[in-house]
PDB file of C-alpha atoms in Angstrom:
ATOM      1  CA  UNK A 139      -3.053  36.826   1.620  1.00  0.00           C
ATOM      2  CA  UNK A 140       0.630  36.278   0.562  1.00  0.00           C
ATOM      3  CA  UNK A 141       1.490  38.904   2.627  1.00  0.00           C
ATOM      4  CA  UNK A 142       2.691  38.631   6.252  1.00  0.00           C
ATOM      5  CA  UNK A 143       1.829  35.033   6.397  1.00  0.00           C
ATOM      6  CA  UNK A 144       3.936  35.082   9.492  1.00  0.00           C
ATOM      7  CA  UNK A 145       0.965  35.665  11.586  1.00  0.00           C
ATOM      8  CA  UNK A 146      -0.261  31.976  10.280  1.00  0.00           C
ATOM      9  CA  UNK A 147       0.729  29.061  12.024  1.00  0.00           C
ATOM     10  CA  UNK A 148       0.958  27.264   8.875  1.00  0.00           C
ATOM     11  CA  UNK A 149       1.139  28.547   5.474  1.00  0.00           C
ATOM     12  CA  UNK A 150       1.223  25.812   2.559  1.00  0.00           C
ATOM     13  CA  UNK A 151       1.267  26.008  -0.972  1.00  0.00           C
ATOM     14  CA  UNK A 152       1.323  23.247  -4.013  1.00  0.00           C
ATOM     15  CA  UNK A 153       1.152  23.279  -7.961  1.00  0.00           C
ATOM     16  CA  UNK A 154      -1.460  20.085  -7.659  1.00  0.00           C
ATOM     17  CA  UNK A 155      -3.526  19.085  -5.366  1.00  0.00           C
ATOM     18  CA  UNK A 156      -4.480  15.612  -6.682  1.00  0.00           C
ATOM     19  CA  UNK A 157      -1.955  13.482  -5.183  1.00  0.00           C
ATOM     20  CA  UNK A 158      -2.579  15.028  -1.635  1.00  0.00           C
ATOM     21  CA  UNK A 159      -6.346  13.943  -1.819  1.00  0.00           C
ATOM     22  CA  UNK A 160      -5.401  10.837  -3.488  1.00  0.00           C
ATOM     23  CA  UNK A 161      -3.785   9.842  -0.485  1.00  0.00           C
ATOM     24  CA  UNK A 162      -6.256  11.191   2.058  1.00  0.00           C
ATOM     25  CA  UNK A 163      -9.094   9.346   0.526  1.00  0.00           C
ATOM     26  CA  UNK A 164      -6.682   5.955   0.915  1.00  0.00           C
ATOM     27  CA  UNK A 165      -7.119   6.677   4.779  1.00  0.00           C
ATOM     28  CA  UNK A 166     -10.671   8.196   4.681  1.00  0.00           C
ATOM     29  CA  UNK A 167     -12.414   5.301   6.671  1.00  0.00           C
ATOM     30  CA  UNK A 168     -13.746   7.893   9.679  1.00  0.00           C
ATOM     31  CA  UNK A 169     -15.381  10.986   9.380  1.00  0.00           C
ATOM     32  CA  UNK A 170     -12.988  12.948  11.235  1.00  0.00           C
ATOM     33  CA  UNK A 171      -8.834  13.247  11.465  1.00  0.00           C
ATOM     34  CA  UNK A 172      -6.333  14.768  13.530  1.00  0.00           C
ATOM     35  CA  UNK A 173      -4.303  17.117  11.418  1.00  0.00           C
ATOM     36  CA  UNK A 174      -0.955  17.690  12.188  1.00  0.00           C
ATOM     37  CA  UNK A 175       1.412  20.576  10.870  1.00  0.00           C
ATOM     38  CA  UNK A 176       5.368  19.727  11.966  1.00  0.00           C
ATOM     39  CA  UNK A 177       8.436  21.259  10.136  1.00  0.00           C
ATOM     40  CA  UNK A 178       9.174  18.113   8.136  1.00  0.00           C
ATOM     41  CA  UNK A 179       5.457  17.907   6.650  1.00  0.00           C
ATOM     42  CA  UNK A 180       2.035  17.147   7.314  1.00  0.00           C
ATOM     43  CA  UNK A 181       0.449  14.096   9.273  1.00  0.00           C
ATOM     44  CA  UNK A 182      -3.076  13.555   8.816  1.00  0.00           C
ATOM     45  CA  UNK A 183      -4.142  10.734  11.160  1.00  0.00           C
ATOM     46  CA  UNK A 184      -7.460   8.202  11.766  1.00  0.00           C
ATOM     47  CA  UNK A 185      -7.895   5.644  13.759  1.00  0.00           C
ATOM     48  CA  UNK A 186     -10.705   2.233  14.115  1.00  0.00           C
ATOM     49  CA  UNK A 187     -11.457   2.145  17.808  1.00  0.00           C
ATOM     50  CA  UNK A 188      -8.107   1.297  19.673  1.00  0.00           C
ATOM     51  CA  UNK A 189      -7.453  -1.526  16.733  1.00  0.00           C
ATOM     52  CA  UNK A 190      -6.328   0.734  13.605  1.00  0.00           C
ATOM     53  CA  UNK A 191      -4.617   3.451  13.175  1.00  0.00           C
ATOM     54  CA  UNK A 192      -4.248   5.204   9.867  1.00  0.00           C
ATOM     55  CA  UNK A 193      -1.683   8.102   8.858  1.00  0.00           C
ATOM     56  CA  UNK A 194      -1.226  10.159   5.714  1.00  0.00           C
ATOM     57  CA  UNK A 195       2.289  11.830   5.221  1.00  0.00           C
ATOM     58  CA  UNK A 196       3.032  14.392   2.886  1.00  0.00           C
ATOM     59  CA  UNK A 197       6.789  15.922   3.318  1.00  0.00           C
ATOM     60  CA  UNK A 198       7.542  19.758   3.019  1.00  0.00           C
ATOM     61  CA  UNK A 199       9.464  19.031  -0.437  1.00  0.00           C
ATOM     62  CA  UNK A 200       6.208  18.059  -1.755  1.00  0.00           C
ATOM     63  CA  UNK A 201       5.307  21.480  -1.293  1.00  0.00           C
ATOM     64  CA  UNK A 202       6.335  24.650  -3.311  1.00  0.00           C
ATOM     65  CA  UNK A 203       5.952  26.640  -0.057  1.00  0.00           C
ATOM     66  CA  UNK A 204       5.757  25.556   3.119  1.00  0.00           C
ATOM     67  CA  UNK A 205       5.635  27.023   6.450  1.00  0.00           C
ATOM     68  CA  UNK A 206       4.645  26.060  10.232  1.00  0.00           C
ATOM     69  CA  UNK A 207       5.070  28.385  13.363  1.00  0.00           C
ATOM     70  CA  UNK A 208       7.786  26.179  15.466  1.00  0.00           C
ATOM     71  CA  UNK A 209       6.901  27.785  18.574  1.00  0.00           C
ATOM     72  CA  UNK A 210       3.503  26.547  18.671  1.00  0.00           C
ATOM     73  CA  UNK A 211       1.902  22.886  18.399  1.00  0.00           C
ATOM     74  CA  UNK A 212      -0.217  22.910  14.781  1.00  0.00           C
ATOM     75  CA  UNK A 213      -2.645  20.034  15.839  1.00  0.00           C
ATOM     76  CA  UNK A 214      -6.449  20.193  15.172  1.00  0.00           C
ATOM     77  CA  UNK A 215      -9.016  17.701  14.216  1.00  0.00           C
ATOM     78  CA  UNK A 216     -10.848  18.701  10.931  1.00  0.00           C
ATOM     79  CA  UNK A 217     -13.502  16.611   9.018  1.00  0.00           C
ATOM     80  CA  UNK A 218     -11.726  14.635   6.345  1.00  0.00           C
ATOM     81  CA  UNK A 219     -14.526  13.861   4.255  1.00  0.00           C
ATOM     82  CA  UNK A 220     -15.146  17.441   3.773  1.00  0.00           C
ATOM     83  CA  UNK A 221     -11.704  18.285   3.249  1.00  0.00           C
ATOM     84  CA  UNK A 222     -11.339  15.793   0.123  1.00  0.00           C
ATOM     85  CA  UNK A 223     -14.335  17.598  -1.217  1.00  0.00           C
ATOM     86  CA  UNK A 224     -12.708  20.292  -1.061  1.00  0.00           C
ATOM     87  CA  UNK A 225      -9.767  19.408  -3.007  1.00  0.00           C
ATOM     88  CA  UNK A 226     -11.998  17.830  -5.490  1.00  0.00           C
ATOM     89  CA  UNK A 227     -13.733  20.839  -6.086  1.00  0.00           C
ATOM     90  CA  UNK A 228     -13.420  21.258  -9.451  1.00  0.00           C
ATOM     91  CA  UNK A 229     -13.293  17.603 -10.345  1.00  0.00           C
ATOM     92  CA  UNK A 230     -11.102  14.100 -10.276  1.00  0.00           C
ATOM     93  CA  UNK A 231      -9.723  15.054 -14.065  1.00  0.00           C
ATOM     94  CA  UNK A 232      -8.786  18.873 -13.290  1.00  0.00           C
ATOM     95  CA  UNK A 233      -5.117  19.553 -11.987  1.00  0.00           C
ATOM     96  CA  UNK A 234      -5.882  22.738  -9.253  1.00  0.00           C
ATOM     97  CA  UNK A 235      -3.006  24.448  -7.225  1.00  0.00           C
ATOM     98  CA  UNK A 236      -3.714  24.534  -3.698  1.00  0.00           C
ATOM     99  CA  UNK A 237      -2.698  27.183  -0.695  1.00  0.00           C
ATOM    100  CA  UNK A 238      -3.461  26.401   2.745  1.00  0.00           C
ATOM    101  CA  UNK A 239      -3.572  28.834   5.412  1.00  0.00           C
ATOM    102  CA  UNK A 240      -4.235  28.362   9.196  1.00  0.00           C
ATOM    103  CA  UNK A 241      -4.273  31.454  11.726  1.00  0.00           C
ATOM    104  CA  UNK A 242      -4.286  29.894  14.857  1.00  0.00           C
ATOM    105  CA  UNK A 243      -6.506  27.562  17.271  1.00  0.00           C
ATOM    106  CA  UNK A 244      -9.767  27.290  16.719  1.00  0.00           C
ATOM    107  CA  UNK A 245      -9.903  29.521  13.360  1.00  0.00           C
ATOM    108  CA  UNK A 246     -10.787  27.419  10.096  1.00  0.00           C
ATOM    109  CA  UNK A 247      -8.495  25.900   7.454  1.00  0.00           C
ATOM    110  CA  UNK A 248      -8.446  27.626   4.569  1.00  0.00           C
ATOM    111  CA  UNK A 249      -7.861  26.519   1.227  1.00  0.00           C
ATOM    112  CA  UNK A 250      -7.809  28.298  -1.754  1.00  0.00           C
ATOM    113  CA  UNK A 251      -7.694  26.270  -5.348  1.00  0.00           C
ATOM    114  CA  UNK A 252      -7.229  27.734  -8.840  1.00  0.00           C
ATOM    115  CA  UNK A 253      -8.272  25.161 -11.891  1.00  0.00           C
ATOM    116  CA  UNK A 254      -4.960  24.747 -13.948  1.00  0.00           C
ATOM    117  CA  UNK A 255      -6.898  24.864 -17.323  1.00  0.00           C
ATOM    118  CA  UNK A 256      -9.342  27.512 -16.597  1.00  0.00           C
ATOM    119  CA  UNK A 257      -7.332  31.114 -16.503  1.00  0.00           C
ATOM    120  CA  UNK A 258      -8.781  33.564 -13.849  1.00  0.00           C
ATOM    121  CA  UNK A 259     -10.628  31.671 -12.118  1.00  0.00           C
ATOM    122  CA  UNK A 260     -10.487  30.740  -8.247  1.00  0.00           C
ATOM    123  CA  UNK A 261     -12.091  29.147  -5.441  1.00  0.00           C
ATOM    124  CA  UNK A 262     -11.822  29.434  -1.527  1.00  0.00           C
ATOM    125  CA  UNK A 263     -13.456  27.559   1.146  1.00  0.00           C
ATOM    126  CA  UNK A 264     -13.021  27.699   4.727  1.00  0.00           C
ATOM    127  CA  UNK A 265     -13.460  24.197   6.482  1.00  0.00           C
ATOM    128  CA  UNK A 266     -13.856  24.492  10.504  1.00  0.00           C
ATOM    129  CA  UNK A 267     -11.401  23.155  12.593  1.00  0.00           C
ATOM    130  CA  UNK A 268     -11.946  21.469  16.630  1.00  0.00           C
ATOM    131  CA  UNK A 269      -9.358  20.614  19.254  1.00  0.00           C
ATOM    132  CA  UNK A 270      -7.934  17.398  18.622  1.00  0.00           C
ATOM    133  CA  UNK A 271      -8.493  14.312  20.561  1.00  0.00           C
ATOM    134  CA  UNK A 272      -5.681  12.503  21.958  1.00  0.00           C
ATOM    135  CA  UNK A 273      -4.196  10.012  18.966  1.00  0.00           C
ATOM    136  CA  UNK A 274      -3.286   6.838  20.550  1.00  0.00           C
ATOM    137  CA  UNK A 275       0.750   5.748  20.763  1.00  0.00           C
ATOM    138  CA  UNK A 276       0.314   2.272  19.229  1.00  0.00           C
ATOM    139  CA  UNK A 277       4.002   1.788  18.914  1.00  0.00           C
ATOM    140  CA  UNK A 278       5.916   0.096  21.655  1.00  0.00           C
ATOM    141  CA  UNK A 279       9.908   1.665  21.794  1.00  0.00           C
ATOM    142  CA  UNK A 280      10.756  -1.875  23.702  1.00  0.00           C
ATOM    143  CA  UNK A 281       9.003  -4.202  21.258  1.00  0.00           C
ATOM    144  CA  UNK A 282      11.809  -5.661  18.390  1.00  0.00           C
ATOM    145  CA  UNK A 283      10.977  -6.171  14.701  1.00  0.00           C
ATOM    146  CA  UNK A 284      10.739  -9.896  14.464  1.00  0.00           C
ATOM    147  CA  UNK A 285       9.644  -9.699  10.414  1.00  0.00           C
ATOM    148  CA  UNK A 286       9.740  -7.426   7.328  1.00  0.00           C
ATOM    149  CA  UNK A 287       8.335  -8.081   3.916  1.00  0.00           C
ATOM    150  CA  UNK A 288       8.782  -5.830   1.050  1.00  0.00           C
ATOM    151  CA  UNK A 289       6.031  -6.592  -1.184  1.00  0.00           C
ATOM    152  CA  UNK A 290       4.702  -4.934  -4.614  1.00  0.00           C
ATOM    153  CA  UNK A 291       2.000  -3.499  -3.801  1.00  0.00           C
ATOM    154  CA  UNK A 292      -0.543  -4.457  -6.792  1.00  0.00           C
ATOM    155  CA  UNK A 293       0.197  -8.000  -6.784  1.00  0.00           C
ATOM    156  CA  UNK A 294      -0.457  -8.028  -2.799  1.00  0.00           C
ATOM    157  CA  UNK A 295      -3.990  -5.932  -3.653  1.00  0.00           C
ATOM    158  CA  UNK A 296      -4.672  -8.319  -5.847  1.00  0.00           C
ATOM    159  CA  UNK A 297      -3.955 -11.170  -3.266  1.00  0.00           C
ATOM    160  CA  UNK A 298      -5.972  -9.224  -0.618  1.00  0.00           C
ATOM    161  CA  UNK A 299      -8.558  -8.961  -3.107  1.00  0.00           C
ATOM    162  CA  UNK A 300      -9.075 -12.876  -3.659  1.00  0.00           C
ATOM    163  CA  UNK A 301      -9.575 -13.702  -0.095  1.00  0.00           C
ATOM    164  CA  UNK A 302     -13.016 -14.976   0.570  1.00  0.00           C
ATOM    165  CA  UNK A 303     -15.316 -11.819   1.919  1.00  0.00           C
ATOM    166  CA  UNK A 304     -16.792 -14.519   4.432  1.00  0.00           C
ATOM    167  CA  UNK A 305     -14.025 -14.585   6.045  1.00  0.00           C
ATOM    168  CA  UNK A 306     -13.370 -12.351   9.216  1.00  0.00           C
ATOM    169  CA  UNK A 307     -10.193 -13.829  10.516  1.00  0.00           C
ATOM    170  CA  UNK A 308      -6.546 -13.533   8.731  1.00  0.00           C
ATOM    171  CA  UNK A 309      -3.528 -15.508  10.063  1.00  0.00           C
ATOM    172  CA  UNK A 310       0.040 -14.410   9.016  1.00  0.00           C
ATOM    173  CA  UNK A 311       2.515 -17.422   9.086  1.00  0.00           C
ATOM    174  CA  UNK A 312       6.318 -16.628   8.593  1.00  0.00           C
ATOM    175  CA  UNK A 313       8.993 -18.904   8.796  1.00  0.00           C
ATOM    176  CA  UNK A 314      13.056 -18.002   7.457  1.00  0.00           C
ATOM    177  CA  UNK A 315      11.348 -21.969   6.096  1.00  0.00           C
ATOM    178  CA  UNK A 316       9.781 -22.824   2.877  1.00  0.00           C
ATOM    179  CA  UNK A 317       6.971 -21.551   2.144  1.00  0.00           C
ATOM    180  CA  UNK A 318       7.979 -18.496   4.347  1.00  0.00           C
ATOM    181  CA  UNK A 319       4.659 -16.561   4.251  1.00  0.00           C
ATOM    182  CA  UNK A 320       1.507 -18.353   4.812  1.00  0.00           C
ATOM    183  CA  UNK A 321      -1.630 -16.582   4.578  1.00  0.00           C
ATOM    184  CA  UNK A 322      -4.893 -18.484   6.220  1.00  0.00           C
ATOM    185  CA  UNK A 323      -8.384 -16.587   6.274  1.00  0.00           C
ATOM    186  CA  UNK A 324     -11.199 -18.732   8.654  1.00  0.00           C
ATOM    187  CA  UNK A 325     -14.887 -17.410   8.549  1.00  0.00           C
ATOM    188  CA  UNK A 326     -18.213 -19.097  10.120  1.00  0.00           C
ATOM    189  CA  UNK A 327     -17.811 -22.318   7.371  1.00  0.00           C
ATOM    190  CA  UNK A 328     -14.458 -21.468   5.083  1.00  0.00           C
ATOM    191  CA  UNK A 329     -11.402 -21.666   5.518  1.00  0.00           C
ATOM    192  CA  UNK A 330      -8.210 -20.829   2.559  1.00  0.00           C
ATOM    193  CA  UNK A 331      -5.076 -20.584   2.408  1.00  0.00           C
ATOM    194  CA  UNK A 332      -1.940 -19.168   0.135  1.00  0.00           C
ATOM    195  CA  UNK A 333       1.467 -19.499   0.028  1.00  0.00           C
ATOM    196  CA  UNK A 334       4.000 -16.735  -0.916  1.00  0.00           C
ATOM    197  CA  UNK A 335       7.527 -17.910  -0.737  1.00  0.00           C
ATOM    198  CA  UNK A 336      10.294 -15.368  -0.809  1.00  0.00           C
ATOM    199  CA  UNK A 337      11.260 -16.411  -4.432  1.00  0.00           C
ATOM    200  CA  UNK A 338       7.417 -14.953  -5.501  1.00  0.00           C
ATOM    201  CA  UNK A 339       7.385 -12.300  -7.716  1.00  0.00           C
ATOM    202  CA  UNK A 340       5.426 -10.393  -5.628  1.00  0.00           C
ATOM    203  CA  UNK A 341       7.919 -10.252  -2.834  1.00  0.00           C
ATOM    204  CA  UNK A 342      10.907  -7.653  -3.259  1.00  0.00           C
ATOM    205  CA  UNK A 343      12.596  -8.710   0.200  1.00  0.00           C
ATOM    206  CA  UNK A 344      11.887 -10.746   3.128  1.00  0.00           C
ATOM    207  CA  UNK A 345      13.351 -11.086   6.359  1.00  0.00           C
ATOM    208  CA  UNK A 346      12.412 -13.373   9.369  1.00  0.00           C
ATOM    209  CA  UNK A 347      14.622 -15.221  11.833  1.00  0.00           C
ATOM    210  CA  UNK A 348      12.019 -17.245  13.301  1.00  0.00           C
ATOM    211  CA  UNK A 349       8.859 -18.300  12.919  1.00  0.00           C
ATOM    212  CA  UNK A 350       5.994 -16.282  13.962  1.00  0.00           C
ATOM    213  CA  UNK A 351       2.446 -16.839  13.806  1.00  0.00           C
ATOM    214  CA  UNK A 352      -0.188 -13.801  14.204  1.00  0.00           C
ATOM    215  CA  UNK A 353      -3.711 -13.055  13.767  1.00  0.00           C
ATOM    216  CA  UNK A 354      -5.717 -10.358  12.762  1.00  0.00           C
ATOM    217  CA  UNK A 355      -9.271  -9.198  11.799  1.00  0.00           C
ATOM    218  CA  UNK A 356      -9.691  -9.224   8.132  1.00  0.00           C
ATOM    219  CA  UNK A 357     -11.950  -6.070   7.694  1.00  0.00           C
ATOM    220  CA  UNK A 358      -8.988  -4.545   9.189  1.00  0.00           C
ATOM    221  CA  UNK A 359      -6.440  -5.672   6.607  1.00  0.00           C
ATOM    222  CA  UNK A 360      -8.307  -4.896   4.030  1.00  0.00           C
ATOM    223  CA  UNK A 361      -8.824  -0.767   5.231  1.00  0.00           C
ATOM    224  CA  UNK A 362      -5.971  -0.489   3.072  1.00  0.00           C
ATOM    225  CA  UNK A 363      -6.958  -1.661   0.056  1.00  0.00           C
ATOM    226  CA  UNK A 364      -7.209   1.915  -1.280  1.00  0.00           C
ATOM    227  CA  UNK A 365      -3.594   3.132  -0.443  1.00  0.00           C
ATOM    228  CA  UNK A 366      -2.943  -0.043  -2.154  1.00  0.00           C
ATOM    229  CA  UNK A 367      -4.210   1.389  -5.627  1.00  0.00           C
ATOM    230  CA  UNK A 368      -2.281   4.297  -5.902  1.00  0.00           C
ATOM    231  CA  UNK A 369       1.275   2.769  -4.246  1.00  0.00           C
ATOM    232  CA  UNK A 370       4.089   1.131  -5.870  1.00  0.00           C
ATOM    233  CA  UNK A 371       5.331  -1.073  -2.837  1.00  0.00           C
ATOM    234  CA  UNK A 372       4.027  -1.831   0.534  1.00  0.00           C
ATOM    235  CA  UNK A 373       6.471  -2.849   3.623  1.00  0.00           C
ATOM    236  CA  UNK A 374       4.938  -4.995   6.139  1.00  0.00           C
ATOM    237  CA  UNK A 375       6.428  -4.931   9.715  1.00  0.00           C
ATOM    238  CA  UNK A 376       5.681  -7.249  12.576  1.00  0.00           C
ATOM    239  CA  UNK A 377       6.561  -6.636  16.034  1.00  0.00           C
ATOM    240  CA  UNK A 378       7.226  -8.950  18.999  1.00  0.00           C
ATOM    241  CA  UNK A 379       4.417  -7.930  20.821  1.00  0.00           C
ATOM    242  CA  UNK A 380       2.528  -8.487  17.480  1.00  0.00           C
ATOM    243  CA  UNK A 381       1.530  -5.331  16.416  1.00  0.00           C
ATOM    244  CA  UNK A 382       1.734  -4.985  12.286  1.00  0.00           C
ATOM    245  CA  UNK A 383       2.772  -1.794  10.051  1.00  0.00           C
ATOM    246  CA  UNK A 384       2.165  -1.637   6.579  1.00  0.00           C
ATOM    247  CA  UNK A 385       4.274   1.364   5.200  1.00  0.00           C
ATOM    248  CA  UNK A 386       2.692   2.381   1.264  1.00  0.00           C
ATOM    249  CA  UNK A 387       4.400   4.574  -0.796  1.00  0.00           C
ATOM    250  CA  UNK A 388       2.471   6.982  -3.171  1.00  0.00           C
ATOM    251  CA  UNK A 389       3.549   6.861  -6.855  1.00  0.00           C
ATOM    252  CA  UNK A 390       4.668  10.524  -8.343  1.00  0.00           C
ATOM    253  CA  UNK A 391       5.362  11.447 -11.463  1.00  0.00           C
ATOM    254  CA  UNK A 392       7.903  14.212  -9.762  1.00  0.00           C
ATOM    255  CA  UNK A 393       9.502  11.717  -8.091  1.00  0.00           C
ATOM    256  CA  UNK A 394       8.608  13.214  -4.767  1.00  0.00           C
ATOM    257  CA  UNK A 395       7.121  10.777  -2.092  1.00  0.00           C
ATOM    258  CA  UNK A 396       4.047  11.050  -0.401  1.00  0.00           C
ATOM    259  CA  UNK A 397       3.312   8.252   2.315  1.00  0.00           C
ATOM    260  CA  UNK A 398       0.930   5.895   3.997  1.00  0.00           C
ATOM    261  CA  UNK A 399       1.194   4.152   7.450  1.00  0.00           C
ATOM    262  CA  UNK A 400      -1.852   1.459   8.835  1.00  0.00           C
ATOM    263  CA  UNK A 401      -0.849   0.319  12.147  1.00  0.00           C
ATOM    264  CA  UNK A 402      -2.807  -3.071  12.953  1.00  0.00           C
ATOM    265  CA  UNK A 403      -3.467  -4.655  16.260  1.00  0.00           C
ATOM    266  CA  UNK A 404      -3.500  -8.579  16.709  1.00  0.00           C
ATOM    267  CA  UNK A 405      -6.157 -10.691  18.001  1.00  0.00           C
ATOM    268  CA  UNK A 406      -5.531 -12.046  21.373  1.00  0.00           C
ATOM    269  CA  UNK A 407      -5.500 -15.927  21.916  1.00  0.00           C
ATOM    270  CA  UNK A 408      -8.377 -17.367  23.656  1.00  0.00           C
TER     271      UNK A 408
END
């Protein structure tokens, strides 16, 4: 199948591939995603109704081969769970190289995993593919960054994790003031909240020039509690028209990066 891979629109091809379904199972809160093949790397996207919308990068570097027809658009939507399954084939311990071949639109992904510890033996599995649905542009071009946190990203899973589950409401307060980030969670009866000043150990950087108040739903915060457990730091974005992106960043032992993006809508004010 090495041969004359030209006639794929995207040939891929990886020693492991445990951090790649690491990070798709960090996004894996919908059945299905749009999977998109672009020269600089792969996009795998989900989204929550119009409210979330979750991304998993993986550059070409990541990849020992890499390839993706530039005279066609490689988009198709593809069933994630299944996909991770697929990866995991062999098991969460075992360290598989993975190739990745896609002919053209409306043929199946194929993947085809070899177990590093087992000699001579090989797997393939074909996964089918659909058209993919329109992914919605969340991001406004004339909206301004008004805030950015750079936060370590177990201390703020940790943090995320302590919020009362009651709670369905989380308000983001940041002020250039003392106590600079104010977290308050409000449910039927509760209400918390915490204060993270910029001095905190948690927070790497911080950057605000006013103060800005902004709501969200919790359940959606906490969708990215997963990419949380395998990142090192998280960066944390608000807009002016309130919309919020947390950027993750996957740990590697190569010291390539692999990347998360949740973008966030905000509750309107009644």
């Amino acid at each position: 199948m090495d041969n004359g891979t030209s006639q794929y629109y995207l040939t891929a091809s990886m020693d492991s591939g445990k951090s790649f379904c690491s990070l798709l199972k960090a996004i894996q809160f919908q059945e299905n995603a749009v999977f998109c093949a672009m020269p600089e790397g792969l996009k795998l996207t989900v989204e929550e109704g119009k409210c979330v919308q979750a991304s998993a990068y993986i550059p070409a570097d990541n990849f020992t081969e890499y390839h993706v027809r530039d005279d066609v658009d490689v988009m198709f939507k593809i069933s994630i769970a299944v996909l991770t399954e697929c990866l995991n084939i062999f098991g969460a311990s075992e360290e598989s190289s993975l190739k990745m071949y896609y002919r053209s639109e409306g043929s199946p992904l194929l993947l085809v995993l070899q177990p590093q510890s087992i000699h001579n033996v090989m797997t393939d599995c074909e996964i089918s593919t659909q058209t993919a649905d329109s992914v919605l542009e969340l991001k406004d071009e004339d909206a301004s960054e008004v805030a950015k946190l750079v936060l370590k990203a177990t201390a703020f899973g940790g943090l995320l994790a302590d919020l009362e589950r009651s709670c369905d409401i989380i308000e983001l307060n940041l002020s250039p003031e003392h106590p600079n980030v104010s977290i308050t969670t409000y449910g039927m009866q509760d209400r918390s909240c915490i204060d993270v000043p910029k001095s905190s150990d948690m927070v790497e950087s911080f950057s605000c020039e006013k103060p800005i108040t902004l709501k969200y739903q919790l359940p959606h915060i906490r969708l990215i509690m997963k990419a949380l457990a395998i990142s090192s730091k998280v960066v944390l974005r608000c807009s002016s028209n309130g919309l919020l992106l947390l950027q993750l960043k996957l740990e590697k032992e190569d010291q390539r990066q692999m990347f998360s993006e949740f973008y966030i809508v905000p509750l309107l004010d009644d």
